[in-house]
Amino acid sequence: MSATVAVTGGSGFIGSHVVDALVDAGCTVTVLDQRAPHRADAEWVPCDILDLDGLTQAVRGSDLIYHLAAVADVNDVAADPSLAVEVNTLGTARVLEAARRAEAGRVVLSSTVWVYAATSDACMPGDGDVLDEDCLFDPNTDRHLYVTSKVAAEMACRDYLTLYGRPFTILRYGIPFGPRMRDRCVIAAFMQRSMRGETLKIDGDGSQHRYFVYVEDLADAHAKALSDVAINRTYNLEGAAPVSVREIAESVIDLVGSGAVEFGPSRPGDLKARTVSNDRARTELGWSPTTSFAEGLRRTHAWYLDQQVGAAVEAPVADVAVDD
């Protein structure tokens, strides 16, 4: 489907892969970000997510606006909670309002499966611990402020539909990994430390698990969300199988060929992992994750090796003594 689209945060980790997927799908893409995009065939409009006038001008003529700009690192949220709420919640409202003023098309919100931390055990569906998009939020739960900021962003999308008839799509991400990921992501940190021959430190016994989704699979869902079937719908985009932190560390060490694992005390405040259903995305969008964790890890390692080669080529050649 050919469309004119804008991508906030299109120069970031996930955003850059979403830009790739949309360009491959035949879209004309404009990146709204304070950093330049990674590819020259995407137009770039330097943009502050809180600048309503600038956003309104930038999204004019867009068929869809993919809103990925956010404070996504929970450590950054804890360090500056007011900024995180401003960017994640008010920033989403600004994008929705800019789209309304510009008479642009649908807003596609980047959310997270961690919003299910805002659902109580009493809200579980009848099939056990598996949650779907119809689970209700409960204010009386223990959760991270990041979760609250994303729940509020999702509700703003729904409210703009109710008040102004503005269409939306919400994509709830599992934990993404792959090339270009942030250095503080657990897989990135383990990979880089292992490649330096350092010890990989794990909080607790490493049995805590997460569902990781390879970033190119995640980006493919954004291209599939171009379809009208996604209008005013919410989709989980979760990884296919749980992977424990210990498995990540051991897999990285096996792949790289160096490193060791060290265990420490458990970290307080870790969110409880939930099992989330992808059934709606599979049925309506024809999407499911196709890249196994092992294959995604192999591709990620290959990318890091390429980065090392590139850095070595660009670095100045040091003088070497003949006797060395």
PDB file of N, CA, C and O in Angstrom, residues 10 14 50 96 113 138 148 171 190 217 299 317:
ATOM      1  N   GLY A  10      11.759   8.646  14.216  1.00  0.00           N
ATOM      2  CA  GLY A  10      12.180   7.761  13.131  1.00  0.00           C
ATOM      3  C   GLY A  10      13.675   7.571  13.002  1.00  0.00           C
ATOM      4  O   GLY A  10      14.120   6.774  12.173  1.00  0.00           O
ATOM      5  N   ILE A  14      13.965   1.508  17.174  1.00  0.00           N
ATOM      6  CA  ILE A  14      12.812   0.906  16.504  1.00  0.00           C
ATOM      7  C   ILE A  14      12.387   1.751  15.316  1.00  0.00           C
ATOM      8  O   ILE A  14      12.084   1.236  14.240  1.00  0.00           O
ATOM      9  N   LEU A  50       7.113  18.332  21.429  1.00  0.00           N
ATOM     10  CA  LEU A  50       6.233  19.192  22.215  1.00  0.00           C
ATOM     11  C   LEU A  50       5.891  20.497  21.505  1.00  0.00           C
ATOM     12  O   LEU A  50       5.136  21.313  22.045  1.00  0.00           O
ATOM     13  N   LEU A  96      -1.589  13.977  18.440  1.00  0.00           N
ATOM     14  CA  LEU A  96      -3.006  13.825  18.101  1.00  0.00           C
ATOM     15  C   LEU A  96      -3.628  15.165  17.713  1.00  0.00           C
ATOM     16  O   LEU A  96      -4.397  15.253  16.746  1.00  0.00           O
ATOM     17  N   VAL A 113       3.647  -3.833  25.800  1.00  0.00           N
ATOM     18  CA  VAL A 113       2.911  -4.853  26.542  1.00  0.00           C
ATOM     19  C   VAL A 113       3.056  -4.664  28.046  1.00  0.00           C
ATOM     20  O   VAL A 113       2.327  -5.299  28.827  1.00  0.00           O
ATOM     21  N   ASP A 138      -6.524  -1.393  35.715  1.00  0.00           N
ATOM     22  CA  ASP A 138      -6.943  -1.232  37.102  1.00  0.00           C
ATOM     23  C   ASP A 138      -6.000  -0.227  37.762  1.00  0.00           C
ATOM     24  O   ASP A 138      -4.803  -0.465  37.840  1.00  0.00           O
ATOM     25  N   THR A 148       2.347   3.957  33.396  1.00  0.00           N
ATOM     26  CA  THR A 148       1.283   4.949  33.529  1.00  0.00           C
ATOM     27  C   THR A 148       1.299   5.933  32.366  1.00  0.00           C
ATOM     28  O   THR A 148       0.249   6.300  31.832  1.00  0.00           O
ATOM     29  N   LEU A 171      -0.143  -0.039  18.862  1.00  0.00           N
ATOM     30  CA  LEU A 171       0.707  -1.223  18.735  1.00  0.00           C
ATOM     31  C   LEU A 171       1.470  -1.400  20.043  1.00  0.00           C
ATOM     32  O   LEU A 171       2.296  -0.566  20.409  1.00  0.00           O
ATOM     33  N   PHE A 190      24.998  -7.276  27.284  1.00  0.00           N
ATOM     34  CA  PHE A 190      25.646  -8.585  27.350  1.00  0.00           C
ATOM     35  C   PHE A 190      26.526  -8.822  26.126  1.00  0.00           C
ATOM     36  O   PHE A 190      27.652  -9.316  26.232  1.00  0.00           O
ATOM     37  N   ASP A 217      10.943  -7.951  12.673  1.00  0.00           N
ATOM     38  CA  ASP A 217       9.580  -8.489  12.762  1.00  0.00           C
ATOM     39  C   ASP A 217       8.632  -7.412  13.270  1.00  0.00           C
ATOM     40  O   ASP A 217       7.510  -7.249  12.759  1.00  0.00           O
ATOM     41  N   ARG A 299      22.064 -12.477  13.997  1.00  0.00           N
ATOM     42  CA  ARG A 299      22.093 -11.291  13.141  1.00  0.00           C
ATOM     43  C   ARG A 299      22.603 -10.072  13.907  1.00  0.00           C
ATOM     44  O   ARG A 299      23.329  -9.232  13.354  1.00  0.00           O
ATOM     45  N   VAL A 317      45.477   5.182  11.622  1.00  0.00           N
ATOM     46  CA  VAL A 317      46.440   4.086  11.766  1.00  0.00           C
ATOM     47  C   VAL A 317      47.563   4.540  12.690  1.00  0.00           C
ATOM     48  O   VAL A 317      48.206   5.559  12.459  1.00  0.00           O
TER      49      VAL A 317
END
